[in-house]
Coordinates of C-alpha atoms in Angstrom, one line a residue:
M1 CA 56.2 86.0 348.6
V2 CA 53.0 84.7 350.5
N3 CA 49.4 86.1 350.1
C4 CA 47.2 87.2 353.0
C5 CA 45.1 85.0 354.8
E6 CA 41.3 84.8 357.0
N7 CA 42.8 84.3 360.2
K8 CA 44.5 87.1 362.1
I9 CA 45.5 88.0 365.4
S10 CA 42.9 90.8 366.9
T11 CA 45.7 93.3 367.8
P12 CA 47.8 95.5 365.8
A13 CA 51.1 93.5 364.6
K14 CA 53.7 93.0 361.8
A15 CA 52.4 91.5 358.8
I16 CA 54.1 88.5 359.5
D17 CA 52.8 88.1 363.2
L18 CA 49.3 89.5 362.1
Y19 CA 48.2 86.6 360.0
D20 CA 47.9 83.2 361.4
N21 CA 47.7 80.0 359.3
T22 CA 50.1 76.8 358.6
T23 CA 52.3 79.2 356.1
F24 CA 52.8 82.2 358.3
N25 CA 53.3 79.6 361.2
M26 CA 56.5 78.1 359.5
I27 CA 57.6 81.6 358.3
R28 CA 57.7 82.7 361.6
K29 CA 59.7 79.4 363.3
H30 CA 62.1 79.8 360.1
L31 CA 62.9 83.3 360.8
S32 CA 63.0 82.4 364.9
T33 CA 65.7 79.7 364.3
S34 CA 67.4 81.0 361.1
N35 CA 70.4 83.9 360.7
A36 CA 69.0 84.3 357.4
R37 CA 67.8 87.8 356.2
I38 CA 64.8 86.7 354.8
N39 CA 62.5 89.8 353.0
V40 CA 59.2 88.3 353.3
L41 CA 56.4 90.0 351.1
V42 CA 53.0 89.6 351.8
L43 CA 50.3 90.2 349.2
S44 CA 47.5 91.8 351.5
A45 CA 43.8 92.6 350.0
E46 CA 44.0 95.1 352.1
H47 CA 46.6 97.0 351.7
G48 CA 48.5 95.5 348.2
I49 CA 51.9 93.8 348.3
I50 CA 53.5 94.8 351.5
S51 CA 57.0 94.0 353.9
G52 CA 56.2 91.6 356.5
N53 CA 57.7 94.1 358.8
D54 CA 54.8 96.6 358.0
N55 CA 52.6 97.4 361.1
L56 CA 48.9 96.5 360.2
E57 CA 45.3 96.8 362.3
P58 CA 43.1 93.6 361.8
Y59 CA 40.8 94.0 358.7
D60 CA 38.4 91.9 356.8
T61 CA 39.1 92.5 353.3
Y62 CA 39.0 89.4 351.3
I63 CA 41.1 89.1 348.2
E64 CA 37.9 87.8 346.5
D65 CA 36.3 90.4 347.0
V66 CA 38.9 93.2 345.7
D67 CA 39.1 94.2 342.1
T68 CA 42.6 93.2 340.9
N69 CA 42.9 97.2 339.1
K70 CA 42.5 98.7 342.6
L71 CA 45.0 95.9 344.2
V72 CA 47.8 97.2 341.6
I73 CA 46.7 100.9 341.8
R74 CA 46.9 100.5 345.7
T75 CA 50.3 98.8 346.0
R76 CA 51.9 101.7 343.5
K77 CA 50.9 104.3 345.5
S78 CA 52.3 102.9 348.4
S79 CA 55.6 102.4 347.0

């Protein structure tokens, strides 16, 4: 599991492709060069815990601004 980041591309994309930082670049590189089947989970400030394969619109919610109780509820509702 990896947390979301502030930098995102400006168009809708799978979560694994939406976020733009060193960690996500490393994960994408590994996934593109490996036959391993890895399920990447992302802790998203906007969506809770999501699959790296979930399609998302870009957003501007910051994890520091999220009430953690609401984040847990949001994650449970999406399961």
